[in-house]
Amino acid sequence: KGRIGVPLKAFRAMNLCPRCNIALDLIEVDGERVLMCRQCEGVMLRKLDHVMELSEEQLRNSPACETLFADHPEVDLDRPAPCPVCRQPMRRYIYSTDSGVAVDSCATGHGIWLDDGELAKIYDYIHGNAAIPEATRKEKVTEVLRGYGRKIR
């Protein structure tokens, strides 16, 4: 297995974007392997909590900075998304019940697909309110990974 718990074979195989159906690029964000679509700028994250712990400057200087701005309105977000790794249908959830951000999660645990701009929305949701205690912020980060949130598909 690779450093992040996903078999390296899964990253070496042809992983296709669930929106564009083209091969995904393997990038690194602060040492974490991330699959990213160069066309629609969606990303597949194995561990969302690590990325949320980065400073805003680290995130903006990472290869994932292109996905921070929702600048691909042509992408059909209503179509069910298959997991880029196993191709099984992903489940769509509202990330934390009051965030308003819908994310797609692999039912077999390969990670979370974030469409263009959603990473920034979640980051702002978690870090945007300094009045939120640290323990609450960490709970919000892992909420979708534990299957909480409101399923919408």
PDB file of C-alpha atoms in Angstrom, residues 14-25 36-43 75 79 81-85 87 90 113 115:
ATOM      1  CA  MET A  14      -6.422   4.607 -15.518  1.00  0.00           C
ATOM      2  CA  ASN A  15      -8.532   6.778 -13.261  1.00  0.00           C
ATOM      3  CA  LEU A  16     -11.183   8.663 -15.207  1.00  0.00           C
ATOM      4  CA  CYS A  17     -12.839  11.925 -14.252  1.00  0.00           C
ATOM      5  CA  PRO A  18     -16.453  11.274 -13.206  1.00  0.00           C
ATOM      6  CA  ARG A  19     -17.531  14.458 -15.009  1.00  0.00           C
ATOM      7  CA  CYS A  20     -15.357  14.555 -18.177  1.00  0.00           C
ATOM      8  CA  ASN A  21     -14.444  10.880 -18.545  1.00  0.00           C
ATOM      9  CA  ILE A  22     -10.778  11.741 -19.276  1.00  0.00           C
ATOM     10  CA  ALA A  23      -7.661  10.462 -17.473  1.00  0.00           C
ATOM     11  CA  LEU A  24      -6.977  12.179 -14.171  1.00  0.00           C
ATOM     12  CA  ASP A  25      -3.579  13.601 -13.260  1.00  0.00           C
ATOM     13  CA  MET A  36      -7.204  16.026 -10.447  1.00  0.00           C
ATOM     14  CA  CYS A  37      -8.964  16.613 -13.746  1.00  0.00           C
ATOM     15  CA  ARG A  38      -7.129  19.150 -15.907  1.00  0.00           C
ATOM     16  CA  GLN A  39     -10.334  19.859 -17.851  1.00  0.00           C
ATOM     17  CA  CYS A  40     -13.058  20.443 -15.218  1.00  0.00           C
ATOM     18  CA  GLU A  41     -10.632  20.904 -12.280  1.00  0.00           C
ATOM     19  CA  GLY A  42     -12.416  18.464  -9.989  1.00  0.00           C
ATOM     20  CA  VAL A  43     -10.325  16.596  -7.401  1.00  0.00           C
ATOM     21  CA  VAL A  75     -19.853  20.848 -16.244  1.00  0.00           C
ATOM     22  CA  ARG A  79     -25.395  13.587 -13.429  1.00  0.00           C
ATOM     23  CA  ALA A  81     -20.728  10.569 -10.542  1.00  0.00           C
ATOM     24  CA  PRO A  82     -18.862   7.239 -10.642  1.00  0.00           C
ATOM     25  CA  CYS A  83     -15.796   6.868  -8.404  1.00  0.00           C
ATOM     26  CA  PRO A  84     -12.640   7.540 -10.453  1.00  0.00           C
ATOM     27  CA  VAL A  85     -10.919   4.554  -8.809  1.00  0.00           C
ATOM     28  CA  ARG A  87     -16.149   3.257 -11.075  1.00  0.00           C
ATOM     29  CA  MET A  90     -20.686   7.666  -5.516  1.00  0.00           C
ATOM     30  CA  TRP A 113     -14.787  13.919  -5.182  1.00  0.00           C
ATOM     31  CA  ASP A 115     -16.100  19.570  -8.147  1.00  0.00           C
TER      32      ASP A 115
END
